[in-house]
PDB file of C-alpha atoms in Angstrom:
ATOM      1  CA  MET J   1      26.148   3.376 -65.147  1.00 45.00           C
ATOM      2  CA  ARG J   2      23.594   3.011 -62.331  1.00 47.00           C
ATOM      3  CA  MET J   3      21.091   1.203 -64.575  1.00 52.00           C
ATOM      4  CA  LYS J   4      23.856  -1.102 -65.827  1.00 53.00           C
ATOM      5  CA  LEU J   5      24.801  -1.932 -62.215  1.00 47.00           C
ATOM      6  CA  ILE J   6      21.162  -2.504 -61.246  1.00 53.00           C
ATOM      7  CA  GLY J   7      20.660  -4.694 -64.318  1.00 58.00           C
ATOM      8  CA  HIS J   8      23.740  -6.737 -63.430  1.00 48.00           C
ATOM      9  CA  LEU J   9      22.669  -7.132 -59.793  1.00 51.00           C
ATOM     10  CA  VAL J  10      19.134  -8.106 -60.852  1.00 49.00           C
ATOM     11  CA  SER J  11      20.535 -10.703 -63.270  1.00 49.00           C
ATOM     12  CA  VAL J  12      22.794 -12.212 -60.605  1.00 42.00           C
ATOM     13  CA  LEU J  13      20.014 -12.251 -57.998  1.00 51.00           C
ATOM     14  CA  CYS J  14      17.467 -13.726 -60.409  1.00 47.00           C
ATOM     15  CA  PHE J  15      19.855 -16.465 -61.528  1.00 41.00           C
ATOM     16  CA  SER J  16      20.695 -17.292 -57.896  1.00 44.00           C
ATOM     17  CA  ILE J  17      17.032 -17.311 -56.961  1.00 45.00           C
ATOM     18  CA  GLY J  18      16.243 -19.630 -59.877  1.00 45.00           C
ATOM     19  CA  VAL J  19      18.962 -22.035 -58.802  1.00 38.00           C
ATOM     20  CA  VAL J  20      17.707 -22.034 -55.197  1.00 41.00           C
ATOM     21  CA  LEU J  21      14.064 -22.486 -56.228  1.00 41.00           C
ATOM     22  CA  THR J  22      14.886 -25.282 -58.633  1.00 37.00           C
ATOM     23  CA  HIS J  23      16.959 -26.957 -55.927  1.00 37.00           C
ATOM     24  CA  ARG J  24      14.169 -26.562 -53.348  1.00 42.00           C
ATOM     25  CA  ALA J  25      11.591 -27.934 -55.775  1.00 42.00           C
ATOM     26  CA  GLY J  26      13.629 -31.124 -56.080  1.00 39.00           C
ATOM     27  CA  GLY J  27      14.021 -31.623 -52.345  1.00 38.00           C
ATOM     28  CA  ALA J  28      16.886 -31.000 -49.938  1.00 40.00           C
ATOM     29  CA  GLU J  29      18.839 -34.076 -51.093  1.00 41.00           C
ATOM     30  CA  LYS J  30      18.880 -33.084 -54.768  1.00 48.00           C
ATOM     31  CA  THR J  31      22.259 -31.786 -55.885  1.00 50.00           C
ATOM     32  CA  SER J  32      21.693 -31.062 -59.585  1.00 62.00           C
ATOM     33  CA  VAL J  33      19.856 -28.092 -61.038  1.00 73.00           C
ATOM     34  CA  LEU J  34      17.054 -28.729 -63.537  1.00 91.00           C
ATOM     35  CA  SER J  35      17.151 -25.301 -65.164  1.00 93.00           C
ATOM     36  CA  PRO J  36      17.543 -21.681 -64.069  1.00 93.00           C
ATOM     37  CA  ILE J  37      14.672 -19.212 -64.116  1.00 92.00           C
ATOM     38  CA  PRO J  38      16.147 -15.978 -65.483  1.00 95.00           C
ATOM     39  CA  ILE J  39      14.147 -12.742 -65.319  1.00 95.00           C
ATOM     40  CA  SER J  40      15.795  -9.683 -66.813  1.00 96.00           C
ATOM     41  CA  ALA J  41      15.342  -6.250 -65.244  1.00 95.00           C
ATOM     42  CA  ALA J  42      13.333  -5.234 -68.334  1.00 96.00           C
ATOM     43  CA  ASP J  43      10.918  -8.146 -67.750  1.00 97.00           C
ATOM     44  CA  LEU J  44      10.078  -7.294 -64.131  1.00 97.00           C
ATOM     45  CA  LYS J  45       6.347  -6.661 -63.678  1.00 97.00           C
ATOM     46  CA  TRP J  46       6.045  -3.699 -61.284  1.00 98.00           C
ATOM     47  CA  HIS J  47       2.743  -3.098 -59.457  1.00 97.00           C
ATOM     48  CA  ASP J  48       1.623  -0.496 -56.920  1.00 97.00           C
ATOM     49  CA  LEU J  49       2.220  -1.845 -53.417  1.00 95.00           C
ATOM     50  CA  ASP J  50      -0.509   0.261 -51.777  1.00 91.00           C
ATOM     51  CA  PRO J  51      -1.524   3.395 -53.720  1.00 87.00           C
ATOM     52  CA  THR J  52      -3.393   4.835 -50.728  1.00 84.00           C
ATOM     53  CA  GLY J  53      -1.116   3.918 -47.813  1.00 82.00           C
ATOM     54  CA  ALA J  54       2.231   4.003 -49.632  1.00 89.00           C
ATOM     55  CA  PRO J  55       1.905   6.187 -52.743  1.00 91.00           C
ATOM     56  CA  GLY J  56       4.665   5.570 -55.258  1.00 95.00           C
ATOM     57  CA  ALA J  57       5.883   2.333 -53.624  1.00 97.00           C
ATOM     58  CA  LYS J  58       6.057  -0.545 -56.114  1.00 98.00           C
ATOM     59  CA  ILE J  59       6.645  -4.291 -55.981  1.00 98.00           C
ATOM     60  CA  ALA J  60       7.688  -6.916 -58.539  1.00 98.00           C
ATOM     61  CA  ASP J  61       7.084 -10.485 -57.337  1.00 98.00           C
ATOM     62  CA  LEU J  62       9.716 -12.973 -58.498  1.00 97.00           C
ATOM     63  CA  TRP J  63       8.149 -16.032 -56.879  1.00 97.00           C
ATOM     64  CA  GLY J  64       5.159 -16.611 -54.662  1.00 97.00           C
ATOM     65  CA  ASP J  65       2.566 -13.914 -54.080  1.00 97.00           C
ATOM     66  CA  HIS J  66       3.418 -11.232 -51.517  1.00 98.00           C
ATOM     67  CA  ARG J  67      -0.307 -10.833 -50.744  1.00 97.00           C
ATOM     68  CA  SER J  68      -0.958 -14.428 -49.704  1.00 97.00           C
ATOM     69  CA  GLY J  69       2.158 -16.330 -48.635  1.00 98.00           C
ATOM     70  CA  PRO J  70       5.911 -16.824 -48.901  1.00 98.00           C
ATOM     71  CA  PHE J  71       7.518 -14.692 -51.603  1.00 98.00           C
ATOM     72  CA  GLY J  72      10.598 -13.135 -53.093  1.00 98.00           C
ATOM     73  CA  ALA J  73      10.226  -9.694 -54.663  1.00 98.00           C
ATOM     74  CA  PHE J  74      11.871  -6.433 -55.553  1.00 98.00           C
ATOM     75  CA  PHE J  75      10.491  -3.327 -53.843  1.00 98.00           C
ATOM     76  CA  LEU J  76      10.914   0.218 -55.126  1.00 98.00           C
ATOM     77  CA  LEU J  77      10.452   3.260 -52.872  1.00 98.00           C
ATOM     78  CA  PRO J  78      10.479   6.737 -54.412  1.00 98.00           C
ATOM     79  CA  ALA J  79      13.179   9.171 -53.318  1.00 98.00           C
ATOM     80  CA  GLY J  80      12.113  10.801 -50.037  1.00 98.00           C
ATOM     81  CA  PHE J  81       9.521   8.094 -49.253  1.00 97.00           C
ATOM     82  CA  SER J  82       8.699   7.680 -45.566  1.00 97.00           C
ATOM     83  CA  ALA J  83       6.505   5.148 -43.750  1.00 96.00           C
ATOM     84  CA  PRO J  84       5.580   5.888 -40.122  1.00 95.00           C
ATOM     85  CA  LEU J  85       6.114   3.475 -37.218  1.00 97.00           C
ATOM     86  CA  HIS J  86       4.816   0.012 -38.109  1.00 96.00           C
ATOM     87  CA  ALA J  87       5.472  -3.738 -37.811  1.00 97.00           C
ATOM     88  CA  HIS J  88       5.122  -6.799 -40.035  1.00 97.00           C
ATOM     89  CA  THR J  89       3.918 -10.291 -39.104  1.00 98.00           C
ATOM     90  CA  HIS J  90       6.762 -12.200 -40.758  1.00 98.00           C
ATOM     91  CA  ASP J  91      10.543 -11.882 -40.830  1.00 98.00           C
ATOM     92  CA  MET J  92      11.903 -10.284 -43.983  1.00 98.00           C
ATOM     93  CA  LYS J  93      15.396 -10.576 -45.444  1.00 98.00           C
ATOM     94  CA  LEU J  94      16.414  -7.535 -47.499  1.00 98.00           C
ATOM     95  CA  ILE J  95      19.288  -6.838 -49.864  1.00 98.00           C
ATOM     96  CA  ILE J  96      19.662  -3.224 -50.946  1.00 98.00           C
ATOM     97  CA  VAL J  97      20.225  -2.906 -54.713  1.00 98.00           C
ATOM     98  CA  SER J  98      20.240   0.888 -55.144  1.00 98.00           C
ATOM     99  CA  GLY J  99      19.627   4.068 -53.176  1.00 98.00           C
ATOM    100  CA  THR J 100      19.969   4.562 -49.438  1.00 98.00           C
ATOM    101  CA  TYR J 101      17.421   2.649 -47.359  1.00 98.00           C
ATOM    102  CA  ILE J 102      16.786   4.111 -43.893  1.00 98.00           C
ATOM    103  CA  GLN J 103      15.219   2.350 -40.937  1.00 98.00           C
ATOM    104  CA  GLY J 104      14.628   3.400 -37.337  1.00 97.00           C
ATOM    105  CA  ALA J 105      13.589   0.956 -34.632  1.00 97.00           C
ATOM    106  CA  LYS J 106      11.152   2.289 -32.049  1.00 96.00           C
ATOM    107  CA  GLY J 107      13.058   4.466 -29.581  1.00 95.00           C
ATOM    108  CA  LYS J 108      16.430   3.991 -31.329  1.00 96.00           C
ATOM    109  CA  ALA J 109      18.556   5.925 -33.792  1.00 96.00           C
ATOM    110  CA  GLU J 110      18.026   5.359 -37.514  1.00 97.00           C
ATOM    111  CA  PHE J 111      20.506   3.379 -39.564  1.00 98.00           C
ATOM    112  CA  ARG J 112      21.243   3.740 -43.274  1.00 98.00           C
ATOM    113  CA  LEU J 113      22.024   0.954 -45.733  1.00 98.00           C
ATOM    114  CA  GLY J 114      23.426   1.402 -49.236  1.00 98.00           C
ATOM    115  CA  PRO J 115      23.743  -0.930 -52.228  1.00 98.00           C
ATOM    116  CA  GLY J 116      24.976  -4.412 -51.372  1.00 98.00           C
ATOM    117  CA  SER J 117      23.838  -4.165 -47.739  1.00 98.00           C
ATOM    118  CA  TYR J 118      21.762  -6.842 -45.998  1.00 98.00           C
ATOM    119  CA  LEU J 119      19.091  -6.575 -43.305  1.00 98.00           C
ATOM    120  CA  MET J 120      17.261  -9.347 -41.466  1.00 98.00           C
ATOM    121  CA  GLN J 121      14.144  -7.578 -40.231  1.00 98.00           C
ATOM    122  CA  PRO J 122      12.269  -9.521 -37.547  1.00 98.00           C
ATOM    123  CA  GLY J 123       8.533 -10.006 -37.757  1.00 97.00           C
ATOM    124  CA  GLY J 124       6.158  -9.732 -34.850  1.00 94.00           C
ATOM    125  CA  GLY J 125       6.724  -6.863 -32.455  1.00 93.00           C
ATOM    126  CA  TYR J 126       9.631  -5.134 -34.198  1.00 97.00           C
ATOM    127  CA  TRP J 127       8.257  -1.584 -34.545  1.00 97.00           C
ATOM    128  CA  HIS J 128      10.188   0.603 -36.977  1.00 98.00           C
ATOM    129  CA  THR J 129      10.016   3.386 -39.525  1.00 97.00           C
ATOM    130  CA  THR J 130      11.130   2.879 -43.129  1.00 97.00           C
ATOM    131  CA  SER J 131      12.269   5.575 -45.526  1.00 97.00           C
ATOM    132  CA  CYS J 132      14.364   6.237 -48.590  1.00 98.00           C
ATOM    133  CA  ASP J 133      16.927   9.015 -48.798  1.00 98.00           C
ATOM    134  CA  SER J 134      15.796  11.940 -50.945  1.00 98.00           C
ATOM    135  CA  ALA J 135      18.845  11.688 -53.247  1.00 97.00           C
ATOM    136  CA  SER J 136      17.443   8.754 -55.272  1.00 97.00           C
ATOM    137  CA  GLU J 137      14.844   6.003 -55.289  1.00 98.00           C
ATOM    138  CA  CYS J 138      15.510   2.806 -53.334  1.00 98.00           C
ATOM    139  CA  VAL J 139      15.345  -0.659 -54.868  1.00 98.00           C
ATOM    140  CA  PHE J 140      15.744  -3.683 -52.629  1.00 98.00           C
ATOM    141  CA  PHE J 141      15.120  -7.409 -52.786  1.00 98.00           C
ATOM    142  CA  VAL J 142      12.948  -9.014 -50.075  1.00 98.00           C
ATOM    143  CA  GLU J 143      12.394 -12.661 -49.190  1.00 98.00           C
ATOM    144  CA  SER J 144       9.829 -13.698 -46.587  1.00 98.00           C
ATOM    145  CA  ASN J 145       8.292 -16.958 -45.385  1.00 98.00           C
ATOM    146  CA  GLY J 146       4.850 -15.323 -45.150  1.00 98.00           C
ATOM    147  CA  ALA J 147       2.655 -12.720 -46.785  1.00 98.00           C
ATOM    148  CA  PHE J 148       3.637  -9.048 -46.735  1.00 97.00           C
ATOM    149  CA  ASP J 149       1.565  -6.948 -44.373  1.00 96.00           C
ATOM    150  CA  LEU J 150       1.966  -3.693 -42.521  1.00 94.00           C
ATOM    151  CA  HIS J 151       0.502  -2.980 -39.080  1.00 95.00           C
ATOM    152  CA  PRO J 152       0.562   0.737 -38.186  1.00 94.00           C
ATOM    153  CA  ALA J 153       1.614   1.511 -34.627  1.00 92.00           C
ATOM    154  CA  PRO J 154      -1.015   2.780 -32.213  1.00 87.00           C
ATOM    155  CA  ALA J 155      -1.278   6.571 -32.497  1.00 80.00           C
ATOM    156  CA  GLU J 156       0.346   7.222 -29.118  1.00 69.00           C
ATOM    157  CA  ASP J 157       3.384   5.042 -29.985  1.00 67.00           C
ATOM    158  CA  ALA J 158       3.781   6.686 -33.384  1.00 55.00           C
ATOM    159  CA  ALA J 159       3.625  10.179 -31.832  1.00 59.00           C
ATOM    160  CA  ALA J 160       6.174   9.227 -29.145  1.00 61.00           C
ATOM    161  CA  ASN J 161       8.629   7.938 -31.792  1.00 64.00           C
ATOM    162  CA  LYS J 162       8.832  11.275 -33.677  1.00 59.00           C
TER     163      LYS J 162
END
């Protein structure tokens, strides 16, 4: 059931993304769609995000390249995954597909987001922790106008946030 739901959500997202990309490629005034760009869940190409810094975390780029510029991608965090206090350069828009995604802004209480939830995560100085509930892995879609990066918090800030 869960895989069927994820497959359906991936299909809907991929079709929507294809429509948006095709529309963008033709310019803002263009109102017709040239052709969709479908990518089935089975055709996603998963890669390690950072085997040393984030073991088990995976990414599947849908467009762009998350290492060098604007992108859209699925991320997968293993159940129980936890990243310490950090920030990113660019804003990221997330849609949770499965699992329970957990985030805690520096000095504030954590919040939890389940499937279908949305998060606009600011870039720049937004320091936060990211984790995935231990009950199941987390899959979420991310769109950003710049490359993915992760800046660990200074040691004293990270220790104070625990």
